[in-house]
Coordinates of C-alpha atoms and ligand atoms in Angstrom, one line a residue:
M1 CA -5.7 -19.5 27.3
A2 CA -4.5 -19.1 23.8
L3 CA -7.9 -17.9 22.7
F4 CA -6.8 -14.3 22.2
F5 CA -3.7 -12.2 21.6
S6 CA -2.8 -9.2 23.6
L7 CA 0.3 -7.7 22.1
P8 CA 1.0 -4.1 23.0
T9 CA -0.1 -1.6 20.4
T10 CA 3.3 -0.2 20.0
L11 CA 4.7 -3.6 19.0
L12 CA 2.0 -4.0 16.4
L13 CA 2.6 -0.6 15.0
L14 CA 6.3 -1.5 14.7
L15 CA 5.3 -4.6 12.9
L16 CA 3.2 -2.7 10.6
L17 CA 6.0 -0.3 9.7
L18 CA 8.4 -3.2 9.3
L19 CA 6.0 -4.9 6.9
L20 CA 5.5 -1.7 5.0
S21 CA 9.1 -1.0 4.5
S22 CA 9.9 -4.5 3.5
C23 CA 7.0 -4.3 1.1
L24 CA 9.0 -1.8 -1.0
L25 CA 11.1 -4.5 -2.4
P26 CA 9.3 -7.8 -2.7
P27 CA 5.9 -7.9 -4.4
A28 CA 3.4 -7.2 -1.7
L29 CA 0.8 -9.7 -0.6
P30 CA -2.8 -8.6 -0.1
F31 CA -2.7 -9.0 3.6
T32 CA -3.8 -6.7 6.4
V33 CA -2.5 -6.3 9.9
I34 CA -5.2 -5.5 12.4
M35 CA -4.1 -3.4 15.3
S36 CA -5.8 -4.3 18.5
D37 CA -4.9 -3.2 22.0
S38 CA -4.3 -5.0 25.3
S39 CA -6.7 -3.1 27.5
T40 CA -9.0 -5.4 29.4
L41 CA -12.7 -5.4 28.8
V42 CA -14.9 -3.2 30.9
D43 CA -17.9 -4.9 32.5
G44 CA -20.7 -5.4 30.1
P45 CA -24.3 -6.0 31.0
Q46 CA -24.5 -9.5 32.2
S47 CA -27.7 -11.5 32.4
G48 CA -27.4 -15.0 31.0
F49 CA -24.3 -17.1 30.6
S50 CA -23.5 -20.5 29.4
M51 CA -21.4 -22.4 31.9
N52 CA -19.3 -25.3 30.4
K53 CA -17.5 -28.1 32.1
Y54 CA -14.3 -26.0 32.3
G55 CA -16.0 -23.4 34.4
F56 CA -15.7 -20.7 31.7
R57 CA -18.8 -18.7 30.9
T58 CA -19.7 -17.1 27.7
D59 CA -22.3 -14.4 27.4
I60 CA -25.3 -16.3 26.1
R61 CA -26.7 -13.5 24.0
E62 CA -23.5 -13.0 22.2
Q63 CA -23.4 -16.7 21.6
E64 CA -26.8 -16.6 20.0
A65 CA -25.7 -13.6 17.9
V66 CA -22.6 -15.6 16.7
Y67 CA -24.9 -18.4 15.6
D68 CA -26.9 -16.0 13.6
I69 CA -23.9 -14.5 12.0
M70 CA -22.5 -17.9 11.2
K71 CA -25.8 -19.1 9.7
A72 CA -25.9 -15.9 7.5
T73 CA -22.6 -16.9 6.0
G74 CA -23.5 -20.5 5.3
N75 CA -21.7 -21.8 8.3
D76 CA -24.6 -23.6 10.0
W77 CA -22.3 -26.1 11.5
A78 CA -21.4 -23.6 14.1
T79 CA -24.8 -23.9 15.9
N80 CA -23.5 -27.3 17.1
I81 CA -20.7 -25.7 19.1
P82 CA -21.9 -25.6 22.7
D83 CA -19.7 -22.7 23.6
V84 CA -18.4 -20.5 20.8
C85 CA -15.6 -19.0 22.9
R86 CA -14.3 -22.5 23.6
G87 CA -15.0 -23.8 20.2
R88 CA -11.4 -23.3 19.1
W89 CA -12.1 -22.2 15.6
H90 CA -9.9 -19.7 13.9
G91 CA -11.8 -16.6 13.1
I92 CA -13.3 -15.9 16.6
E93 CA -11.6 -14.3 19.5
C94 CA -13.1 -13.9 22.9
M95 CA -11.9 -12.0 26.0
P96 CA -12.9 -12.4 29.6
D97 CA -14.1 -9.5 31.7
K98 CA -13.2 -9.3 35.4
D99 CA -15.9 -11.8 36.3
N100 CA -14.5 -14.3 33.9
V101 CA -17.3 -14.0 31.5
Y102 CA -16.2 -14.3 27.9
H103 CA -17.2 -11.8 25.3
V104 CA -16.7 -11.9 21.5
V105 CA -14.1 -9.3 20.4
S106 CA -13.2 -10.4 16.9
L107 CA -14.9 -12.3 14.0
S108 CA -13.1 -13.1 10.7
F109 CA -14.4 -14.8 7.6
G110 CA -12.9 -15.7 4.3
A111 CA -10.1 -17.8 2.9
L112 CA -7.3 -15.4 3.1
S113 CA -4.6 -18.0 2.3
D114 CA -4.1 -21.7 2.5
D115 CA -2.7 -21.3 6.0
T116 CA -5.6 -19.5 7.6
A117 CA -8.6 -21.4 8.7
F118 CA -11.2 -18.7 9.0
P119 CA -14.7 -19.9 8.2
T120 CA -15.3 -19.4 4.5
C121 CA -18.5 -17.8 3.2
D122 CA -21.0 -19.2 0.8
P123 CA -20.6 -16.4 -1.8
T124 CA -24.0 -17.1 -3.4
H125 CA -26.1 -16.7 -0.3
S126 CA -24.1 -14.9 2.4
Y127 CA -25.0 -11.6 4.0
I128 CA -24.0 -9.7 7.1
S129 CA -26.5 -10.5 9.9
P130 CA -27.9 -7.6 11.8
S131 CA -27.2 -9.7 14.9
I132 CA -23.7 -8.2 14.7
T133 CA -25.1 -5.3 16.6
K134 CA -25.7 -7.6 19.5
L135 CA -22.0 -8.0 20.1
P136 CA -21.3 -5.0 22.5
H137 CA -17.5 -5.8 22.8
I138 CA -16.7 -6.4 19.1
R139 CA -13.4 -4.8 18.1
T140 CA -12.6 -6.4 14.8
L141 CA -14.7 -7.5 11.9
F142 CA -13.1 -9.1 8.9
F143 CA -15.0 -10.3 5.8
Y144 CA -12.9 -11.3 2.8
R145 CA -14.6 -12.5 -0.5
C146 CA -17.8 -13.2 1.3
F147 CA -20.7 -11.8 -0.8
S148 CA -19.2 -11.8 -4.3
Y149 CA -22.2 -13.5 -6.0
N150 CA -24.8 -11.9 -3.8
P151 CA -24.0 -8.2 -4.3
Q152 CA -25.3 -6.1 -1.5
P153 CA -24.6 -2.7 0.1
I154 CA -22.5 -2.3 3.2
P155 CA -25.2 -2.4 5.9
A156 CA -25.7 1.0 7.7
F157 CA -26.3 -0.9 11.0
L158 CA -22.5 -1.4 11.2
G159 CA -22.4 2.2 12.3
Q160 CA -24.0 1.1 15.6
L161 CA -20.8 -0.6 16.6
G162 CA -19.2 2.8 17.2
P163 CA -18.4 2.4 20.9
T164 CA -16.1 -0.6 20.4
L165 CA -15.2 -1.3 16.7
Q166 CA -11.5 -0.6 15.9
T167 CA -11.0 -2.6 12.7
L168 CA -13.5 -3.0 9.8
V169 CA -12.2 -5.0 6.8
L170 CA -14.6 -5.7 4.0
R171 CA -12.2 -6.7 1.2
E172 CA -13.2 -8.0 -2.2
N173 CA -16.7 -8.7 -1.0
G174 CA -18.6 -7.4 -4.1
H175 CA -20.4 -4.7 -2.1
V176 CA -22.4 -2.2 -4.2
G177 CA -23.9 1.2 -3.6
S178 CA -22.4 4.0 -1.6
I179 CA -20.3 3.9 1.6
P180 CA -22.9 4.5 4.3
S181 CA -22.3 7.8 6.0
E182 CA -23.2 5.9 9.3
L183 CA -19.6 4.5 9.2
G184 CA -18.6 7.9 10.4
N185 CA -20.1 6.9 13.7
L186 CA -17.3 4.4 14.2
T187 CA -15.2 6.9 15.9
R188 CA -12.9 4.4 17.5
L189 CA -11.9 2.9 14.2
R190 CA -8.2 2.6 13.4
V191 CA -8.4 0.5 10.3
L192 CA -11.1 0.9 7.6
D193 CA -10.5 -1.3 4.6
L194 CA -13.0 -1.5 1.8
H195 CA -10.6 -2.5 -0.9
R196 CA -11.9 -3.8 -4.2
N197 CA -15.7 -3.7 -4.1
N198 CA -18.1 -2.0 -6.4
L199 CA -18.8 1.0 -4.2
N200 CA -19.9 4.1 -6.0
H201 CA -21.0 7.7 -5.2
T202 CA -18.8 10.0 -3.2
I203 CA -16.6 9.4 -0.2
P204 CA -18.8 10.5 2.8
I205 CA -17.6 13.5 4.7
S206 CA -18.7 11.8 7.9
L207 CA -15.5 9.7 7.7
G208 CA -13.7 12.8 8.9
L209 CA -15.2 12.1 12.4
I210 CA -12.9 9.1 12.8
A211 CA -10.1 11.1 14.3
G212 CA -7.9 8.2 15.3
L213 CA -7.9 6.4 11.9
R214 CA -4.5 4.9 11.0
S215 CA -5.3 3.1 7.8
L216 CA -7.9 4.0 5.2
D217 CA -8.1 1.8 2.1
L218 CA -10.9 2.6 -0.3
S219 CA -8.9 1.5 -3.4
G220 CA -10.4 -0.5 -6.3
N221 CA -13.9 0.8 -6.2
K222 CA -16.0 3.2 -8.4
L223 CA -16.0 6.1 -6.1
T224 CA -16.7 9.5 -7.8
G225 CA -16.6 13.1 -6.9
S226 CA -13.7 14.8 -5.3
I227 CA -11.5 13.8 -2.4
P228 CA -13.0 15.4 0.7
G229 CA -10.6 17.7 2.5
L230 CA -10.3 15.6 5.6
S231 CA -7.6 15.7 8.2
F232 CA -6.5 12.6 10.0
P233 CA -3.6 13.3 12.3
S234 CA -2.7 9.7 13.0
L235 CA -3.3 8.3 9.5
N236 CA -0.3 6.2 8.3
I237 CA -1.9 4.7 5.1
L238 CA -4.2 6.4 2.7
D239 CA -5.1 4.4 -0.4
L240 CA -7.7 5.8 -2.8
S241 CA -6.2 4.3 -5.9
Q242 CA -8.2 2.8 -8.8
N243 CA -11.4 4.8 -8.4
L244 CA -13.1 7.5 -10.5
L245 CA -12.2 10.4 -8.3
M246 CA -12.1 13.9 -9.8
G247 CA -11.1 17.4 -8.9
S248 CA -7.8 18.4 -7.3
I249 CA -5.8 16.9 -4.5
P250 CA -7.1 18.7 -1.3
P251 CA -4.4 20.7 0.5
A252 CA -5.7 19.1 3.7
V253 CA -3.7 15.9 2.9
G254 CA -0.7 18.0 4.0
T255 CA -2.2 18.0 7.5
C256 CA -2.1 14.2 7.8
H257 CA 1.3 14.5 9.3
S258 CA 1.7 10.7 10.0
L259 CA 1.2 9.5 6.5
I260 CA 3.7 6.8 5.4
K261 CA 1.9 5.7 2.2
M262 CA -0.3 7.9 0.0
D263 CA -1.7 6.3 -3.1
F264 CA -4.0 8.2 -5.4
S265 CA -3.0 6.4 -8.6
R266 CA -5.5 5.6 -11.4
N267 CA -8.1 8.2 -10.8
R268 CA -9.1 11.3 -12.8
L269 CA -7.5 13.9 -10.5
S270 CA -6.5 17.2 -12.0
G271 CA -4.8 20.4 -11.0
P272 CA -1.4 20.8 -9.4
I273 CA 0.1 18.8 -6.6
P274 CA -0.6 21.0 -3.5
D275 CA 2.4 22.8 -1.8
S276 CA 1.0 21.6 1.5
I277 CA 2.6 18.2 1.0
D278 CA 5.7 19.6 2.6
G279 CA 4.1 18.7 5.9
L280 CA 4.5 15.0 5.2
K281 CA 7.9 14.3 6.8
D282 CA 7.3 10.6 7.3
L283 CA 5.9 9.8 3.8
M284 CA 7.7 6.9 2.2
L285 CA 5.6 6.2 -0.8
M286 CA 3.7 8.6 -3.0
D287 CA 1.9 7.3 -6.0
L288 CA 0.0 9.7 -8.1
S289 CA 0.3 7.9 -11.4
Y290 CA -2.3 7.8 -14.2
N291 CA -4.2 10.9 -13.3
R292 CA -4.6 14.3 -15.1
L293 CA -2.4 16.3 -12.8
S294 CA -0.8 19.4 -14.1
G295 CA 2.7 20.8 -13.6
P296 CA 5.0 22.1 -12.5
L297 CA 5.9 19.8 -9.6
P298 CA 5.9 21.8 -6.4
I299 CA 9.2 22.9 -4.9
S300 CA 7.8 21.5 -1.7
L301 CA 8.5 18.0 -3.0
R302 CA 12.0 18.6 -1.7
S303 CA 10.7 18.6 1.9
L304 CA 9.6 14.9 1.6
I305 CA 12.8 13.8 3.4
S306 CA 11.6 10.2 4.1
L307 CA 10.4 9.5 0.6
Q308 CA 11.6 6.2 -0.9
A309 CA 9.3 5.9 -3.9
L310 CA 7.8 8.6 -6.0
I311 CA 5.6 7.6 -8.9
I312 CA 4.0 10.3 -11.1
K313 CA 4.0 8.6 -14.5
G314 CA 1.0 9.0 -16.8
N315 CA 0.2 12.6 -16.0
P316 CA 0.9 14.7 -19.1
M317 CA 2.3 17.7 -17.2
G318 CA 4.3 19.1 -20.0
S319 CA 7.4 21.2 -20.1
D320 CA 9.0 22.9 -17.1
A321 CA 7.4 20.3 -14.9
I322 CA 10.7 19.4 -13.1
P323 CA 12.4 22.2 -11.1
S324 CA 16.1 21.6 -11.6
D325 CA 16.8 21.0 -7.9
G326 CA 13.4 19.7 -7.2
F327 CA 14.5 16.4 -5.8
D328 CA 17.4 17.5 -3.7
G329 CA 15.9 16.8 -0.3
M330 CA 15.0 13.2 -1.1
K331 CA 18.2 11.6 -0.1
G332 CA 16.6 8.2 0.5
L333 CA 14.7 8.0 -2.8
M334 CA 15.0 4.6 -4.3
I335 CA 12.3 4.6 -6.9
L336 CA 11.5 7.5 -9.2
I337 CA 9.1 7.0 -12.0
L338 CA 8.3 9.9 -14.3
S339 CA 7.4 8.1 -17.5
N340 CA 5.0 9.5 -20.1
M341 CA 4.6 13.0 -18.6
N342 CA 5.5 15.0 -21.7
L343 CA 8.5 16.4 -19.9
H344 CA 10.7 18.7 -22.0
G345 CA 14.2 20.1 -21.7
S346 CA 17.3 18.4 -20.4
I347 CA 17.4 15.7 -17.7
P348 CA 18.2 17.6 -14.4
E349 CA 21.6 16.8 -13.2
S350 CA 20.2 16.8 -9.6
L351 CA 18.8 13.3 -10.4
G352 CA 22.4 12.0 -10.5
R353 CA 22.8 13.1 -6.9
L354 CA 20.1 10.7 -5.6
T355 CA 22.6 8.1 -4.9
N356 CA 20.2 5.6 -3.4
L357 CA 18.2 5.3 -6.6
R358 CA 17.5 1.8 -7.7
V359 CA 14.8 2.3 -10.2
L360 CA 14.6 5.4 -12.5
H361 CA 12.1 5.7 -15.3
L362 CA 12.2 8.8 -17.5
D363 CA 10.9 7.1 -20.7
G364 CA 8.3 8.4 -23.0
N365 CA 9.1 12.1 -22.6
Q366 CA 10.7 14.8 -24.8
F367 CA 14.0 15.1 -22.9
N368 CA 16.7 16.4 -25.1
G369 CA 20.4 17.1 -24.5
S370 CA 22.7 14.4 -23.1
I371 CA 22.4 11.9 -20.3
P372 CA 23.9 13.7 -17.2
V373 CA 27.5 12.4 -16.7
N374 CA 26.9 12.1 -12.9
F375 CA 24.4 9.2 -13.6
K376 CA 27.4 7.0 -13.6
Y377 CA 27.7 7.5 -9.8
L378 CA 24.3 5.9 -9.2
K379 CA 25.9 2.8 -7.9
N380 CA 22.7 1.2 -6.7
L381 CA 20.8 1.7 -9.9
S382 CA 19.5 -1.6 -11.3
E383 CA 16.8 -0.3 -13.6
L384 CA 17.0 2.7 -15.9
R385 CA 14.5 3.6 -18.7
L386 CA 15.4 6.5 -20.9
N387 CA 13.9 5.1 -24.1
D388 CA 11.5 7.2 -26.3
N389 CA 13.1 10.6 -25.7
R390 CA 15.3 12.9 -27.8
L391 CA 18.5 12.3 -26.0
I392 CA 21.8 12.8 -27.8
G393 CA 25.5 12.2 -27.3
S394 CA 27.2 9.2 -25.7
V395 CA 26.0 7.0 -22.9
P396 CA 28.2 7.9 -19.9
F397 CA 28.2 4.5 -18.2
G398 CA 30.9 1.9 -17.9
R399 CA 30.8 -1.8 -18.5
E400 CA 30.0 -2.6 -14.9
M401 CA 26.9 -0.5 -14.8
V402 CA 25.7 -1.8 -18.2
W403 CA 26.2 -5.4 -17.0
R404 CA 24.5 -4.7 -13.7
M405 CA 21.3 -3.5 -15.4
K406 CA 21.3 -5.8 -18.4
R407 CA 17.9 -5.7 -20.1
K408 CA 16.7 -3.3 -17.5
L409 CA 18.7 -0.6 -19.2
R410 CA 16.4 0.8 -21.9
L411 CA 17.8 3.4 -24.3
F412 CA 16.1 2.8 -27.6
N413 CA 14.2 5.4 -29.7
N414 CA 16.7 8.2 -29.0
P415 CA 17.9 8.9 -32.5
G416 CA 20.9 11.0 -31.3
L417 CA 22.2 8.6 -28.6
C418 CA 25.2 6.4 -29.1
Y419 CA 27.6 4.2 -27.0
K420 CA 31.4 4.2 -26.8
A421 CA 33.2 1.1 -27.9
G422 CA 34.0 -1.1 -24.9
S423 CA 31.2 0.2 -22.7
G424 CA 29.5 -3.1 -22.6
L425 CA 26.7 -2.0 -24.8
D426 CA 28.4 -3.3 -28.0
E427 CA 27.7 -6.8 -26.7
D428 CA 24.0 -6.0 -26.6
S429 CA 22.7 -6.2 -30.1
D430 CA 19.2 -5.1 -28.9
S431 CA 20.2 -1.9 -27.2
G432 CA 18.7 0.0 -30.1
I433 CA 21.5 2.5 -30.3
G434 CA 24.7 2.6 -32.4
V435 CA 28.3 3.1 -31.6
C436 CA 29.6 6.6 -31.5
D437 CA 31.7 7.5 -34.6
V438 CA 34.4 9.7 -33.2
P439 CA 35.9 9.4 -29.7
R440 CA 35.4 12.8 -28.1
P441 CA 38.2 14.7 -26.3
E442 CA 36.6 14.2 -22.9
T443 CA 36.6 10.4 -23.3
G444 CA 40.0 10.0 -21.6
R445 CA 38.8 11.7 -18.4
S446 CA 35.6 9.7 -18.3
V447 CA 37.5 6.4 -18.7
Q448 CA 39.5 7.2 -15.6
H449 CA 36.3 7.7 -13.6
L450 CA 34.9 4.5 -15.1
S451 CA 37.9 2.5 -14.0
T452 CA 37.4 3.7 -10.4
L453 CA 33.8 2.8 -10.7
E454 CA 34.6 -0.7 -11.9
R455 CA 36.3 -1.6 -8.6
Y456 CA 32.9 -1.7 -6.9
V457 CA 31.5 -5.1 -6.5
P458 CA 28.5 -5.5 -8.9
R459 CA 25.2 -5.5 -7.0
T460 CA 23.1 -8.5 -7.5
F461 CA 19.7 -7.4 -6.3
N462 CA 16.9 -6.9 -8.8
V463 CA 14.3 -4.3 -8.2
S464 CA 11.6 -4.8 -10.6
S465 CA 9.3 -1.9 -11.5
D466 CA 6.4 -4.2 -11.4
A467 CA 6.9 -4.8 -7.7
V468 CA 6.5 -1.1 -7.1
F469 CA 3.0 -0.8 -8.4
K470 CA 1.8 -3.5 -6.2
I471 CA 2.9 -2.1 -2.9
S472 CA -0.2 -2.8 -0.9
V473 CA -1.1 -1.9 2.6
P474 CA -0.2 -4.5 5.0
V475 CA -3.2 -4.8 7.2
G476 CA -4.1 -8.3 8.6
L477 CA -4.9 -10.3 11.5
I478 CA -2.5 -10.5 14.5
Q479 CA -2.3 -14.2 14.2
L480 CA -1.2 -13.8 10.5
A481 CA 1.5 -11.4 11.4
T482 CA 4.1 -14.0 12.4
L483 CA 3.3 -15.9 9.3
L484 CA 3.7 -12.8 7.2
L485 CA 7.0 -11.9 8.8
C486 CA 8.3 -15.4 7.8
T487 CA 7.0 -15.0 4.3
F488 CA 8.8 -11.7 4.0
T489 CA 12.0 -13.0 5.5
L490 CA 12.0 -15.9 3.1
M491 CA 11.9 -13.5 0.1
Ligands
NAG501 C1 -24.4 2.9 -7.8 O1 -24.5 1.5 -7.8 C2 -25.9 1.0 -7.7 C3 -25.9 -0.5 -7.6 O2 -25.0 -1.1 -8.5 C4 -26.7 1.5 -8.9 O3 -28.0 1.1 -8.8 C5 -26.6 3.0 -9.0 O4 -27.2 3.5 -10.1 C6 -25.2 3.5 -8.9 N1 -25.2 5.0 -8.8 C7 -24.3 5.7 -9.4 C8 -24.5 7.2 -9.2 O5 -23.5 5.3 -10.2
NAG502 C1 -25.0 7.6 12.7 O1 -24.7 8.5 11.6 C2 -25.9 8.9 11.0 C3 -25.5 9.7 9.7 O2 -24.1 10.0 9.6 C4 -26.7 9.8 12.0 O3 -27.8 10.3 11.4 C5 -27.0 8.9 13.1 O4 -27.7 9.7 14.1 C6 -25.8 8.3 13.8 N1 -26.3 7.2 14.7 C7 -25.8 7.1 15.9 C8 -26.3 6.0 16.7 O5 -24.9 7.8 16.3
NAG503 C1 23.1 1.4 -1.9 O1 22.4 0.3 -1.3 C2 23.0 -0.1 -0.1 C3 22.2 -1.3 0.5 O2 21.8 -2.1 -0.5 C4 23.1 1.0 0.9 O3 23.8 0.5 2.1 C5 23.8 2.2 0.3 O4 23.8 3.2 1.2 C6 23.1 2.6 -1.0 N1 23.7 3.8 -1.5 C7 24.9 3.9 -2.1 C8 25.3 5.2 -2.6 O5 25.7 2.9 -2.2
NAG504 C1 15.8 21.2 -25.6 O1 14.5 21.6 -25.8 C2 14.2 23.0 -25.4 C3 12.7 23.2 -25.7 O2 11.9 22.3 -25.1 C4 15.1 24.0 -26.1 O3 14.8 25.3 -25.6 C5 16.5 23.6 -25.9 O4 17.3 24.4 -26.6 C6 16.8 22.2 -26.3 N1 18.1 21.8 -26.0 C7 18.9 21.1 -26.8 C8 20.3 20.8 -26.2 O5 18.5 20.7 -27.8
NAG505 C1 17.4 -10.9 -11.7 O1 16.6 -10.9 -12.8 C2 17.0 -11.8 -13.8 C3 16.1 -11.7 -15.0 O2 15.5 -10.4 -15.1 C4 16.9 -13.2 -13.2 O3 17.4 -14.2 -14.2 C5 17.8 -13.3 -12.0 O4 17.7 -14.6 -11.4 C6 17.4 -12.2 -11.0 N1 18.3 -12.3 -9.9 C7 17.9 -12.2 -8.6 C8 18.9 -12.2 -7.6 O5 16.7 -12.2 -8.3

């Protein structure tokens, strides 16, 4: 009976985490992993059934509802299927109750990839049929690129699916208008994904009723107003990026203790980053780039002990924004992007103690003084941008480090910066900086360090900064998960 999948929730969560962490390196794919659980169905009201030759019965009213839903998406062919739960088309999942009556638990539409065979929608005519409310066991609804040329609001009647619905994905569907506050009635929801529609107005407060939410993705819309101070104790993924959100980051985000990814980038958020973020001990990615946030960065940043990527570029915070030991707790930090923040003063030496750093962008600021000498111990660094600052003195890296980074070392537009002969930079006519005139007294000591450094095998991985910005929430269908894993393993 390969009609449905019943993996334990824990396993799926594990999978989700796995996918998320592997997403930090390869460019992410716009997939979604839907979490479902293995509990059996409770008895539903049973009146009419269709009995087929195999002896399975499907609830006849649910079957009629599925025909309606299929017709509404331009899939009229489905009405020729005598028993939808035995029709063996991808995109429908059914489960038996204890009387062996099959109920529809999951419906998926849209060409997610070449390998998935969900029914596609006719984007010019499709709509969500109200017959969806006649599926009393439905747990998962997935519509991808379904209504793009027939823009319509998200129907409020979806709120009637509260008793059962766990996953609602309406991605890139061209939905317009506001997020219906009725969605707050979906109190069993774990995944709400409304990525890239044309939704406007504010984020409804009623979403705060969904206490068990694990993934909330409202990115790529036109949402306005401020972020409501909601608290979701189980939330792993919060993506509100690419909207028109204003006001300050609510301190309540610090109470979402399970957050792994928090992306508020490309909005109009202002004010400081709240101190309350120190409660986010599991946070791996924080992207606040391209807002209007003000400094200084809170000391509590130090408490983000799981953080792997911190991206704050494009917020003109001004001088004194970086406390000198502000990053000391983030031992696992691999990606730090602080470009174009109007930062003044010298580059804090504490950055050189973040030995796991792979990508460091400090370009487009007003940093003066010299490059901290301890930067040469950043053995995993494969991308360093220091260009467009006011740095002076000699570049403290050896040949090995320069070769490792190649074109991903950017130093230009620092009029006072120079390189020592033999550092590897002399072979790069495009580095934009010149050779230092006079060898300084401390050069001898540095060279010793450098020769130690050169014994290390050069690392060959490439971490591109472009990959970072696309870290997207892996949320998808169970049957896609294996496929996904393979994709990631191949990368
Ligand atoms: C929201 O979008 C709808 C439909 O596109 C439009 O009619 C309405 O004026 C918009 N409202 C706001 C406040 O932007
Ligand atoms: C659903 O939510 C709306 C507004 O949030 C509310 O007025 C309505 O009573 C709710 N309906 C049900 C069936 O709970
Ligand atoms: C560098 O990366 C490797 C894995 O790629 C890791 O094992 C190591 O701990 C990292 N840090 C340092 C300082 O080498
Ligand atoms: C760097 O700039 C700050 C002001 O932003 C100034 O106080 C400091 O003296 C400068 N340091 C150097 C080495 O030029
Ligand atoms: C690293 O990047 C360079 C160009 O930026 C590319 O030629 C090379 O193949 C990449 N190496 C790996 C291991 O991806």
